[in-house]
Short mmCIF file of C-alpha atoms and ligand atoms in Angstrom, two decimals:
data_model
loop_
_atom_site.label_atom_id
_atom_site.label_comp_id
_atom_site.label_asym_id
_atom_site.label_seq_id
_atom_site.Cartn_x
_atom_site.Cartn_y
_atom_site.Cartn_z
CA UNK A 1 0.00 0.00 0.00
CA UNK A 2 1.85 2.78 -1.48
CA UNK A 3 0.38 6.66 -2.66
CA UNK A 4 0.00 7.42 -5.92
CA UNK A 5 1.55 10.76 -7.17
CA UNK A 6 -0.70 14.09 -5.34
CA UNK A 7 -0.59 16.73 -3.47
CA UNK A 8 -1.26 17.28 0.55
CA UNK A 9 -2.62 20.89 1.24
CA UNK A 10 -3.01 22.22 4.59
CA UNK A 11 -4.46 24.91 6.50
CA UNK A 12 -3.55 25.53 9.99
CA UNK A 13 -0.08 24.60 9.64
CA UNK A 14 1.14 26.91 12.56
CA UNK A 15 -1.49 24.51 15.09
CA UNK A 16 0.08 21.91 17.44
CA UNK A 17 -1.62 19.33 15.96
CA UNK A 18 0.28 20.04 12.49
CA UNK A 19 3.41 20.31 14.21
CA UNK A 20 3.33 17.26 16.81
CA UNK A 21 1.20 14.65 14.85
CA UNK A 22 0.87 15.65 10.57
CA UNK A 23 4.29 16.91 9.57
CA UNK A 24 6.18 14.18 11.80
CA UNK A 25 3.62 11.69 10.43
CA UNK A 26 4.15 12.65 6.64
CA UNK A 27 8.16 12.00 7.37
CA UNK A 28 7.69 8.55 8.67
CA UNK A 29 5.30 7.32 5.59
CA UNK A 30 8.21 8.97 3.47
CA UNK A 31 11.09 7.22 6.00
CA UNK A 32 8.98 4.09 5.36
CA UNK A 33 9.01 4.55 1.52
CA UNK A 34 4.96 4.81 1.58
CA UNK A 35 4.69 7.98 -0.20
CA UNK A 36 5.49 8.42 -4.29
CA UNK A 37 8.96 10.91 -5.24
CA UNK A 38 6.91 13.51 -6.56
CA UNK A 39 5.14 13.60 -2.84
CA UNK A 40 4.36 17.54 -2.67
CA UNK A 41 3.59 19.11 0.77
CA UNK A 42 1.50 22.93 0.55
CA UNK A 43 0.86 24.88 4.10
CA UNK A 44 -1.23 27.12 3.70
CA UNK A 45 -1.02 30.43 6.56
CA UNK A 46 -0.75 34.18 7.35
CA UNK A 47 2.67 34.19 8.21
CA UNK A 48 4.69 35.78 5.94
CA UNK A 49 6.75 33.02 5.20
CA UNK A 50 8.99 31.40 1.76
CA UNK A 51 8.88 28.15 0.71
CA UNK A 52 12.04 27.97 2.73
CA UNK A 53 10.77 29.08 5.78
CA UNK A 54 8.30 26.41 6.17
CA UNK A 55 10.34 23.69 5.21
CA UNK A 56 12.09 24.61 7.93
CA UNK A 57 9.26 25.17 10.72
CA UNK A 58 8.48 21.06 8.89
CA UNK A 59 11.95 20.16 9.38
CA UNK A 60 11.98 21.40 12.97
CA UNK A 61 8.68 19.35 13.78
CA UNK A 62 10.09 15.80 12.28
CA UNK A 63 13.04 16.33 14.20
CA UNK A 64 11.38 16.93 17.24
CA UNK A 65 8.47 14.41 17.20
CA UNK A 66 8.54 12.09 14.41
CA UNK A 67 8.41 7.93 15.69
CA UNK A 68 10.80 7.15 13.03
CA UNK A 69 14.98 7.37 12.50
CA UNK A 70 16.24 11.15 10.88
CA UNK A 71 17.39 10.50 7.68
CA UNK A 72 18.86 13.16 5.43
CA UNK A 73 18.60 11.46 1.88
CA UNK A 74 14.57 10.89 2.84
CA UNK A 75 14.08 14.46 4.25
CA UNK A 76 16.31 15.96 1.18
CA UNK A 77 13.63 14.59 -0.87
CA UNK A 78 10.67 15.38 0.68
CA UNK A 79 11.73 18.86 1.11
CA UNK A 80 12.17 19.14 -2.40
CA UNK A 81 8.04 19.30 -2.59
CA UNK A 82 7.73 21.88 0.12
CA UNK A 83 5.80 24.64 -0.47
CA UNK A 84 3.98 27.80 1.12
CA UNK A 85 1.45 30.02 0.14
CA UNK A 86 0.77 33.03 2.50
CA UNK A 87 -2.84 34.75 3.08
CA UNK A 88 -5.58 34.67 4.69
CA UNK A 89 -8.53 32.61 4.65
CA UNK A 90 -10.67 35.66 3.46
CA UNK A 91 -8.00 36.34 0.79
CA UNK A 92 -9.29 35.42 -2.81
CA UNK A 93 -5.96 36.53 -4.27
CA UNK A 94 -4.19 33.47 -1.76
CA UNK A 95 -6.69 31.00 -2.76
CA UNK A 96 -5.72 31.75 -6.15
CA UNK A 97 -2.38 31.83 -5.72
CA UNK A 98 -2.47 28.15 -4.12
CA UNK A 99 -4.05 27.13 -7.06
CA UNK A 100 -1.33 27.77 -9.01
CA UNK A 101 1.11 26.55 -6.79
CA UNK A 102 -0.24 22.97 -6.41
CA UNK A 103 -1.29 23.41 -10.68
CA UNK A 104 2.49 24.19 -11.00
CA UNK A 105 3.31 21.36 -8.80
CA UNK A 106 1.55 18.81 -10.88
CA UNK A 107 3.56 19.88 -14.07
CA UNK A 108 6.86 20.12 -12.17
CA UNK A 109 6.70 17.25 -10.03
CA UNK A 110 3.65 15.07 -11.62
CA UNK A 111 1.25 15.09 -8.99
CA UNK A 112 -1.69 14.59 -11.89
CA UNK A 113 -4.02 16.84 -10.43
CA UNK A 114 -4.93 14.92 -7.38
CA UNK A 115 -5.20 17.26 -3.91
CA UNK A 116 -6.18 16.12 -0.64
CA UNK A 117 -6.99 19.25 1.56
CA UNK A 118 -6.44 19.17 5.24
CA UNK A 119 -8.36 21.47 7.42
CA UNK A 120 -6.40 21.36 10.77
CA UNK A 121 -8.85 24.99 11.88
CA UNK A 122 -11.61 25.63 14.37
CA UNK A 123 -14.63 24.73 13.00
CA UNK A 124 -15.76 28.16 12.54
CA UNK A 125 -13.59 28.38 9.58
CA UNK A 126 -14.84 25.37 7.79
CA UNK A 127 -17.50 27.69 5.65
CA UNK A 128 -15.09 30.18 4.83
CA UNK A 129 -11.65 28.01 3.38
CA UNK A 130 -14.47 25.29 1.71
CA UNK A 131 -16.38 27.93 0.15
CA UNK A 132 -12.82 29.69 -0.89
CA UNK A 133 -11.80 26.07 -2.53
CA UNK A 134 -14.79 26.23 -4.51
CA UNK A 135 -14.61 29.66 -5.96
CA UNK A 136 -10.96 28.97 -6.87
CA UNK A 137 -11.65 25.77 -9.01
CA UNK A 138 -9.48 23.72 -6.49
CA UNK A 139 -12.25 21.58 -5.30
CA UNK A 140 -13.66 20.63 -8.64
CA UNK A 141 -11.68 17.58 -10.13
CA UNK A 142 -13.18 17.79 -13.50
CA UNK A 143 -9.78 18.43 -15.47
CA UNK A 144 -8.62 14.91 -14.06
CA UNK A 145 -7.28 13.69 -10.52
CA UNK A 146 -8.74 13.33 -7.57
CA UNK A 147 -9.95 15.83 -4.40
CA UNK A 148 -10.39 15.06 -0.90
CA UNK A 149 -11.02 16.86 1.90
CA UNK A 150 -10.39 15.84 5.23
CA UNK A 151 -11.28 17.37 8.95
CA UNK A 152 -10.78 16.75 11.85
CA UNK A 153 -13.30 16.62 15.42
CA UNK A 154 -15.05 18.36 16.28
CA UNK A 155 -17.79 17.93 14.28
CA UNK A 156 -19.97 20.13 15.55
CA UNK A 157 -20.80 20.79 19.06
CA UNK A 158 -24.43 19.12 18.95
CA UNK A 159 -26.53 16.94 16.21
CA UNK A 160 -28.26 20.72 14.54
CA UNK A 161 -24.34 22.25 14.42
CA UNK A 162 -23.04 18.65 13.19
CA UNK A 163 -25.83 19.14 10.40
CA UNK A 164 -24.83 22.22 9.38
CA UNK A 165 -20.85 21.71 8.83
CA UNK A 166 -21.77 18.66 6.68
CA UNK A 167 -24.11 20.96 4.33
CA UNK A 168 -21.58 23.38 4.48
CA UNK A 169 -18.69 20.47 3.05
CA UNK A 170 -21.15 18.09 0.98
CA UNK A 171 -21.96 21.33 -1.02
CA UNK A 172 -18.82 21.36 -2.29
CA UNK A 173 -17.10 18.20 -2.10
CA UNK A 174 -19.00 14.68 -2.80
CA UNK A 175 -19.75 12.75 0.57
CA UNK A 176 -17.19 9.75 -0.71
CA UNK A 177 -14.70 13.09 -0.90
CA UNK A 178 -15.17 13.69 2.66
CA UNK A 179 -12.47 12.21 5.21
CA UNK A 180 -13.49 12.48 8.76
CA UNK A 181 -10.56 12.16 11.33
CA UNK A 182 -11.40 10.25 14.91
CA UNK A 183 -7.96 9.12 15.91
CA UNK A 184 -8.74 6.71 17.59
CA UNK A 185 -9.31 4.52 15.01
CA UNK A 186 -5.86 4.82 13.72
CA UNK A 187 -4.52 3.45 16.22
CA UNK A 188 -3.02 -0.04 16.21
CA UNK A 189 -5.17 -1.34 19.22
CA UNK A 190 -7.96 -0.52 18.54
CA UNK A 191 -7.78 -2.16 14.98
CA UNK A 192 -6.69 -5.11 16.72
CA UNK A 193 -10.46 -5.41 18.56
CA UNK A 194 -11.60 -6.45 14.79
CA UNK A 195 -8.67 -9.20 14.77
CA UNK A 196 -9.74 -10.22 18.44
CA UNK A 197 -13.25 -10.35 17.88
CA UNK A 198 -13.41 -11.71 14.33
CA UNK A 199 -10.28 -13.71 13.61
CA UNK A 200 -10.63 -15.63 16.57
CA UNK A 201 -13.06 -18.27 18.01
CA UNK A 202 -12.88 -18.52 21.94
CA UNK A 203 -14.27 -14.91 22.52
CA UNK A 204 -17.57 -15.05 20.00
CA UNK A 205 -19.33 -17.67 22.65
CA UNK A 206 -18.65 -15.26 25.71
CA UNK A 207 -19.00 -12.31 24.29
CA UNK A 208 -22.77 -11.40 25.14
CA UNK A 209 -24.94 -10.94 27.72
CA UNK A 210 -25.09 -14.95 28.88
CA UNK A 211 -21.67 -14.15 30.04
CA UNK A 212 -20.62 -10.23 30.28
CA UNK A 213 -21.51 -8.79 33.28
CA UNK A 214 -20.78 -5.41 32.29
CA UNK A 215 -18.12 -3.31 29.74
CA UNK A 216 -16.08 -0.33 31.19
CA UNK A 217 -14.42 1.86 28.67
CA UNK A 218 -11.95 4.57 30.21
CA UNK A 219 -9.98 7.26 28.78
CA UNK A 220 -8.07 8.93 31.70
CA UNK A 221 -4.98 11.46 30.79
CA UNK A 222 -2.93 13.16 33.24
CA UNK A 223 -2.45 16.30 31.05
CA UNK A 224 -4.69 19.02 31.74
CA UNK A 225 -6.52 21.25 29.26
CA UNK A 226 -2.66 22.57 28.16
CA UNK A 227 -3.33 25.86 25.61
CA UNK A 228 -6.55 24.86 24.28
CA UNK A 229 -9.44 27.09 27.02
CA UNK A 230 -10.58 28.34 23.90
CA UNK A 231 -11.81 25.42 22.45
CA UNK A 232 -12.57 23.16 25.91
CA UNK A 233 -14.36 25.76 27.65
CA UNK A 234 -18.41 25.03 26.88
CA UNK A 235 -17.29 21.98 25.03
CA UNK A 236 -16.43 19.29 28.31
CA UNK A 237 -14.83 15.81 28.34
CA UNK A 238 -18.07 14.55 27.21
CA UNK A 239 -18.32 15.85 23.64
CA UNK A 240 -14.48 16.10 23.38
CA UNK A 241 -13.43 12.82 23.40
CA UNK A 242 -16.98 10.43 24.39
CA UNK A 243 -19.10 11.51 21.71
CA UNK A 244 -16.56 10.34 19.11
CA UNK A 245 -13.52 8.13 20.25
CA UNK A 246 -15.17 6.33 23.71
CA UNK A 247 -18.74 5.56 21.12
CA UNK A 248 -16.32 4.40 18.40
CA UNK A 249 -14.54 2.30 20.91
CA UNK A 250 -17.80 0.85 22.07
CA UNK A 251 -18.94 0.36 18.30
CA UNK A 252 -16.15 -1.72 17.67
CA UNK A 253 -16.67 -4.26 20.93
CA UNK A 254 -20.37 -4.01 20.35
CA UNK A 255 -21.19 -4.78 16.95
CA UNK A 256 -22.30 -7.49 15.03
CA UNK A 257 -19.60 -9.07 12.41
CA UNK A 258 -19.46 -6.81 8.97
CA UNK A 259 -19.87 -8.90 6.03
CA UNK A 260 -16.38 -7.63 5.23
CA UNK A 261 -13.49 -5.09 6.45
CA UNK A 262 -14.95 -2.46 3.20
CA UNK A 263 -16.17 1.17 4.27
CA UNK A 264 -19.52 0.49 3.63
CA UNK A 265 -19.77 -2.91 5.68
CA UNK A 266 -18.04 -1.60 8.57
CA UNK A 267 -19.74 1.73 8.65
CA UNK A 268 -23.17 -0.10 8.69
CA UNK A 269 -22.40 -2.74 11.93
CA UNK A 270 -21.52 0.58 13.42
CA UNK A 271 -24.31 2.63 12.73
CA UNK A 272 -26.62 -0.20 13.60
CA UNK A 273 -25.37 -0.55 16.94
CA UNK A 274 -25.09 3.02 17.94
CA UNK A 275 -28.74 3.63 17.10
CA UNK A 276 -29.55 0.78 19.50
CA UNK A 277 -27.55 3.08 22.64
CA UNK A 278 -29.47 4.11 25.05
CA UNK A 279 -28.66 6.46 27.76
CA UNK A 280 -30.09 5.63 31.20
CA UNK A 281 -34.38 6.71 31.75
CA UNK A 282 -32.78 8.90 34.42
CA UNK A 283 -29.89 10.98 33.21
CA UNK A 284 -28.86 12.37 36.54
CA UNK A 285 -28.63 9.39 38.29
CA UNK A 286 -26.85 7.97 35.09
CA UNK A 287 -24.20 10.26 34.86
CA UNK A 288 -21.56 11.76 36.49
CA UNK A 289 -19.30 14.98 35.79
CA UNK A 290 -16.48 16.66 38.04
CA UNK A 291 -13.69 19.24 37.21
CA UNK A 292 -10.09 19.39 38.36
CA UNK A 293 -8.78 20.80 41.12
CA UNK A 294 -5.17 22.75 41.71
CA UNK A 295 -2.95 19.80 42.82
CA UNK A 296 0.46 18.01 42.15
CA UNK A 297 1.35 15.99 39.02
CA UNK A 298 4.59 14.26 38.59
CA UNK A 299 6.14 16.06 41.12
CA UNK A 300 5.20 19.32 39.57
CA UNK A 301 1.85 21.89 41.22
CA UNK A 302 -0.39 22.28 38.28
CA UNK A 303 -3.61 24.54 38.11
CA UNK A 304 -7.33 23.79 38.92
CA UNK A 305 -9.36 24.29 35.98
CA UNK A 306 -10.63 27.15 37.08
CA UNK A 307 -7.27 28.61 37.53
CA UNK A 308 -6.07 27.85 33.84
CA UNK A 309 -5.51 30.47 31.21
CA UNK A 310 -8.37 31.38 29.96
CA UNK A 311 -11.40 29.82 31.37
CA UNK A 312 -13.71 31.69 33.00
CA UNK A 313 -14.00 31.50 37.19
CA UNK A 314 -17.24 30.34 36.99
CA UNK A 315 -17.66 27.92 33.98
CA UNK A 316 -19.52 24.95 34.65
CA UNK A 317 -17.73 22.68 31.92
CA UNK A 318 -16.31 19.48 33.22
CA UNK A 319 -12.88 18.10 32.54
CA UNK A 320 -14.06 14.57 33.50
CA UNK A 321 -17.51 12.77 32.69
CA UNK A 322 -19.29 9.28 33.32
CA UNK A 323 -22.08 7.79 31.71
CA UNK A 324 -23.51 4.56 31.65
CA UNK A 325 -25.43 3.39 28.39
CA UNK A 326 -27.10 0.58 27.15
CA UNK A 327 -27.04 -1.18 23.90
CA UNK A 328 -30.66 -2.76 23.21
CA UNK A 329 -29.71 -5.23 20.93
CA UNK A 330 -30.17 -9.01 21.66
CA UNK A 331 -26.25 -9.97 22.45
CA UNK A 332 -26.20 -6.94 24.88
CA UNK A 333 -29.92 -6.37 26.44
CA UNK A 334 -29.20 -5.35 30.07
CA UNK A 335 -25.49 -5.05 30.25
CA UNK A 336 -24.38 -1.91 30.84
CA UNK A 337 -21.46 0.34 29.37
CA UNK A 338 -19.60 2.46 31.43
CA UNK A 339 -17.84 5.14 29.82
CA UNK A 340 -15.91 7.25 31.63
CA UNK A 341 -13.37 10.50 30.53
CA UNK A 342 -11.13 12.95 32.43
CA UNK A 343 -8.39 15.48 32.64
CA UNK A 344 -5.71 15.60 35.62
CA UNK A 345 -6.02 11.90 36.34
CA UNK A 346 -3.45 9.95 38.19
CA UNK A 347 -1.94 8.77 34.89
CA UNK A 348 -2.71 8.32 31.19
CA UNK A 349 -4.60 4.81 30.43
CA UNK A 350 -7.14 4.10 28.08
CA UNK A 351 -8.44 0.96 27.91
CA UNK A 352 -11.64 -1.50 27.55
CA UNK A 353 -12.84 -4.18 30.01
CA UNK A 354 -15.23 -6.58 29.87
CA UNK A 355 -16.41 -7.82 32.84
CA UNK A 356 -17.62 -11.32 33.34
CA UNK A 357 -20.07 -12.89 35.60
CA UNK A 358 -18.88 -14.61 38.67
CA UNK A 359 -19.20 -18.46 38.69
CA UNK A 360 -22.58 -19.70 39.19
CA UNK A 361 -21.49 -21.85 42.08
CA UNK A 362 -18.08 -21.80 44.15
CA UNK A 363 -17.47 -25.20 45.63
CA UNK A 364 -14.52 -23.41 48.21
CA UNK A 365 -15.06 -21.87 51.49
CA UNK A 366 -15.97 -18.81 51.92
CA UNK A 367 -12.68 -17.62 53.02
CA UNK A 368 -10.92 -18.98 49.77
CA UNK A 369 -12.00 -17.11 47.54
CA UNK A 370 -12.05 -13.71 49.31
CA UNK A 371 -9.34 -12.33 47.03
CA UNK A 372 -11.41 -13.47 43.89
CA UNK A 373 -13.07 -10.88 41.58
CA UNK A 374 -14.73 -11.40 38.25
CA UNK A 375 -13.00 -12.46 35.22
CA UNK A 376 -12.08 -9.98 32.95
CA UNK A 377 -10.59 -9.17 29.52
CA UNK A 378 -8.93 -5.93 29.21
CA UNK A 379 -7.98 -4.51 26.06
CA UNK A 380 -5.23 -1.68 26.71
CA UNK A 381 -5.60 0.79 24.19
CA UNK A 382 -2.50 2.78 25.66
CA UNK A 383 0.13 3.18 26.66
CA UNK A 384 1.10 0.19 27.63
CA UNK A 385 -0.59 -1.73 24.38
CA UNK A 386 -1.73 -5.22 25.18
CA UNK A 387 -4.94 -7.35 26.28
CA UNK A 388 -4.96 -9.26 29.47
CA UNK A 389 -6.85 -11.56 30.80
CA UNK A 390 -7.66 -12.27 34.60
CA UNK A 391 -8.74 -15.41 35.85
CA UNK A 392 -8.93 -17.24 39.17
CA UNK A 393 -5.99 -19.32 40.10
CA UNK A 394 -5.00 -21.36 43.29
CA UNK A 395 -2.45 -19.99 45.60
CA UNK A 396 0.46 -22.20 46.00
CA UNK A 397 0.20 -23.81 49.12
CA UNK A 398 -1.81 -27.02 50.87
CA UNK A 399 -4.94 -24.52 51.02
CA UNK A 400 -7.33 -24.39 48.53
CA UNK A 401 -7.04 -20.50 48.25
CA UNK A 402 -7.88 -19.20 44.80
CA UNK A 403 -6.57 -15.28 44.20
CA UNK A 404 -6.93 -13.12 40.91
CA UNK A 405 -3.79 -13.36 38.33
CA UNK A 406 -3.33 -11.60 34.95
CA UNK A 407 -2.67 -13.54 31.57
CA UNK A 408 -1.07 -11.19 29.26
CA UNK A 409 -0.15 -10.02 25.64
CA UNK A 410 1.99 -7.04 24.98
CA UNK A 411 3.12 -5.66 21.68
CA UNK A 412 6.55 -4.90 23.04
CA UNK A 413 6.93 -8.70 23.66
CA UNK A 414 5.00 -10.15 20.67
CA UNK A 415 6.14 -7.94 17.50
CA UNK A 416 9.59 -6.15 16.92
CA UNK A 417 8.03 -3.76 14.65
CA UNK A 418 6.87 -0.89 16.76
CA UNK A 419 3.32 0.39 15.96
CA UNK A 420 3.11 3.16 13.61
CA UNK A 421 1.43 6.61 14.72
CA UNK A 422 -2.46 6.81 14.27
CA UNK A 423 -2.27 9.76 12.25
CA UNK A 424 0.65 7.97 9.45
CA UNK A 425 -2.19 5.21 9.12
CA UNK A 426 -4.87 7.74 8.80
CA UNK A 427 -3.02 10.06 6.11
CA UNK A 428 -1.84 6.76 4.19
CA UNK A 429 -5.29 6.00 3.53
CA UNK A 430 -6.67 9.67 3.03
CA UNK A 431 -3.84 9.50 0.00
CA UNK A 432 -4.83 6.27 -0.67
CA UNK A 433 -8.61 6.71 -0.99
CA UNK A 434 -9.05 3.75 1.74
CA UNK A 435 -12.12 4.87 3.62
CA UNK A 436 -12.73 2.17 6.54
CA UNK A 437 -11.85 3.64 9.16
CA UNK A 438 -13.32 7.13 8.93
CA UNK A 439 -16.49 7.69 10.32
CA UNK A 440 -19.26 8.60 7.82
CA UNK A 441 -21.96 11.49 8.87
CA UNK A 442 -24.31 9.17 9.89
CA UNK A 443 -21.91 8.06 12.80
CA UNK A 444 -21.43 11.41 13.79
CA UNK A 445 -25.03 12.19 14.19
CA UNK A 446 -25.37 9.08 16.17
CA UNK A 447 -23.04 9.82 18.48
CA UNK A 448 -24.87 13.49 18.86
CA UNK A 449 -28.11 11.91 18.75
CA UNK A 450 -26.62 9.79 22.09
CA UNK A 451 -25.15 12.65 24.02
CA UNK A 452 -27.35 15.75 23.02
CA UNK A 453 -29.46 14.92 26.01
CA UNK A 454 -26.98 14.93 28.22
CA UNK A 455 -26.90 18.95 29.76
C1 LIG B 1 -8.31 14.59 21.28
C2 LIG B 1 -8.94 15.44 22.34
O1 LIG B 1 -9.26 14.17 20.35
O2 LIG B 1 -7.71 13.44 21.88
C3 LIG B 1 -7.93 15.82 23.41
O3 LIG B 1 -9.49 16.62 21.76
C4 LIG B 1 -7.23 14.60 23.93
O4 LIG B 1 -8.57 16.54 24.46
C5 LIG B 1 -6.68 13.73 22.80
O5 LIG B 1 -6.18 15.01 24.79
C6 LIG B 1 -6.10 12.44 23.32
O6 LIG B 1 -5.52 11.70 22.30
P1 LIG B 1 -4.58 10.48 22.62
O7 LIG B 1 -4.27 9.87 21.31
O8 LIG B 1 -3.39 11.03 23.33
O9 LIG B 1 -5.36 9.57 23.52
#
């Protein structure tokens, strides 16, 4: 799986996200050999910058954050397709301009006419840059090659606002054109729940309500809300990260088998299970919410989120939120789903359990088994990527004592190849045209349609 010749555009190239995640990630499909010579890179910004300059503020990010090893001969290449084009987003004369730039791209370096444009902005600027690619000719593929747009969460901040930005990009751009970004499902682990699930036979029997007692899904993350009070504030753990990773997490462990691993067959065992999500009759009692406090992390005093720059005194948004669902579907009718999300935890885990029943009938004393809990099968998500197992085991000894122990799997120990970045999978396929794991509208309004209840 190798790109074909085109051209990645982006706006927002000054963000973090470009700097820690996209430009290191376009280096390690190059570093990898995943990405065609002609490769051609265009940022897009207000800085007054040269072609030079942003090769540079590129060069400085792969250094800095890319997975993979520096190498000059691969960076000497890809820098060779480095361009900038300076404006604003308002600017008709930029927009122009970029068309030139990638139309004198294709001749020079023979992308053949195919663009993939990367909105890495607020939301709010959606209308303006799609409406911009429009009037410029960029979006419209009719002289040959492809066009693709791709954006990232949010999607809106509720299901009338996720409405709107999809009228605002299907106006333009063909819904097969758009590439929506959730992360999460670039990641290696949580691929790997399809290969659990559906490559295997000893989990299919178990994995229902017969034998689930109930599913926990956690994201915690030390780091706090960092530079971004702009964008948290009025938005809350629950429609940053639940509405669209933690559902697509629960998609994946909940759904029935696809027919096959295509878009289309995946999206719809997704779909179909997140309409059946209910949350609980009684939201308050249902749901829980909380915001950090000023307190010590790693050794270091950190802010309450109050306290952080930027967020009002009084806001009311919360940094960490709980809600249990259920999925009224026969294999999961009365077992619930916790989901739970937060700021300012203890440390950074996310992970899936599944929690099993206890054993019918124990024939031990009482006492024995006082350090047993239920069997469970965790899937780690991160950091520490694996899936464990725990299980009941005797205690070595003359006593008949049985205690919890942990069967496990760890990608450290099981593959040398270290797992690539979610966001050098992601871009791969964007370039690719492989649409699986992006979330189609549909999804998204699900997962609004789920949480829009939820004050
Ligand atoms: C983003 C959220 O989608 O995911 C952030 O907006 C969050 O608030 C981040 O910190 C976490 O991503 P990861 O890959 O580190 O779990």
């Amino acid at each position: 799986r190798v790109a074909g010749p085109c051209v990645l555009v982006m706006f927002g190239v000054t963000g973090d996200l470009a700097r820690k995640k996209l430009m290191p990630a376009i280096y390690d499909l190059a570093n990898r050999g995943l990405l065609p010579p002609g490769f051609s890179f265009v940022g897009f910004a207000r800085r007054d910058w040269e072609d030079e300059d942003f090769a540079q503020v590129t060069y400085r990010a792969v250094k800095e954050y890319a997975r993979t090893p520096f190498r000059d001969a691969v960076w000497q290449q890809l820098s060779e397709g480095v361009r900038f084009v300076s404006g604003s987003f308002s600017d008709d004369e930029a927009f122009d301009q970029l068309a030139s730039c990638v139309m004198r791209l294709d001749e020079e370096r023979g992308t053949g006419g195919n663009y993939a444009f990367y909105l890495s902005i607020p939301p709010g600027q959606f209308p303006t840059v799609v409406q911009q690619l429009k009037r410029s000719g960029l979006s419209d593929p009719s002289g040959g090659g492809w066009r693709r747009v791709v954006i990232e969460k949010p999607f809106g901040h509720d299901l009338a606002s996720a409405r709107e930005l999809n009228d605002i990009l299907e106006e333009v751009f063909p819904a097969d054109a758009v590439f929506r970004i959730d992360h999460y499902l670039g990641k290696e682990t949580v691929q790997n729940i399809l290969a659990l699930r559906f490559a295997n036979e000893m989990y299919e029997p178990i994995w229902n309500r017969g034998y689930v007692d109930h599913v926990q899904i956690t994201m915690a993350e030390d780091i706090g809300i960092g530079g971004r009070a702009g964008y948290y504030d009025g938005i809350g753990a629950a429609r940053d990260v639940i509405q669209n990773h933690l559902l697509q997490l629960l998609a994946l462990v909940a759904m029935e088998e696809p027919v096959a691993f295509d878009a289309d067959s995946l999206r719809m065992e997704k779909e179909k299970v997140l309409s059946a999500v209910r949350l609980p009759a009684d939201i308050a009692e249902g749901t829980a919410r909380g915001q950090y406090s000023a307190g010590w992390q790693g050794g270091r005093q950190v802010h309450g989120f109050l306290e952080e720059d930027g967020i009002p005194p009084d806001s009311r948004t919360e940094t960490y939120a709980a809600l249990r669902l259920g999925v009224d579907t026969r294999r999961w009718a009365g077992v619930p789903f916790y989901l739970r999300a937060g700021k300012r935890l203890p440390r950074r885990m996310t992970e899936i359990a599944l929690i099993f029943q206890r054993a019918p009938h124990l024939p031990f004393s009482a006492t024995d088994t006082e350090e047993l809990g239920q069997n469970a099968l965790v899937i780690r998500i991160q950091p520490d990527e694996g899936i464990t197992v725990r299980f009941g085991s005797k205690v070595p000894g003359t006593a008949m004592e049985v205690r919890d122990v942990n069967m496990d799997f760890a990608y450290g120990e099981s593959f040398t190849e270290s797992s690539p970045e979610a966001y050098e999978r992601l871009l791969l396929d964007v370039l690719i045209g492989d649409p699986p794991l992006f979330p189609r509208q549909a999804e998204v309004e699900l997962g609004w349609r789920i949480l829009d209840p939820v004050e």
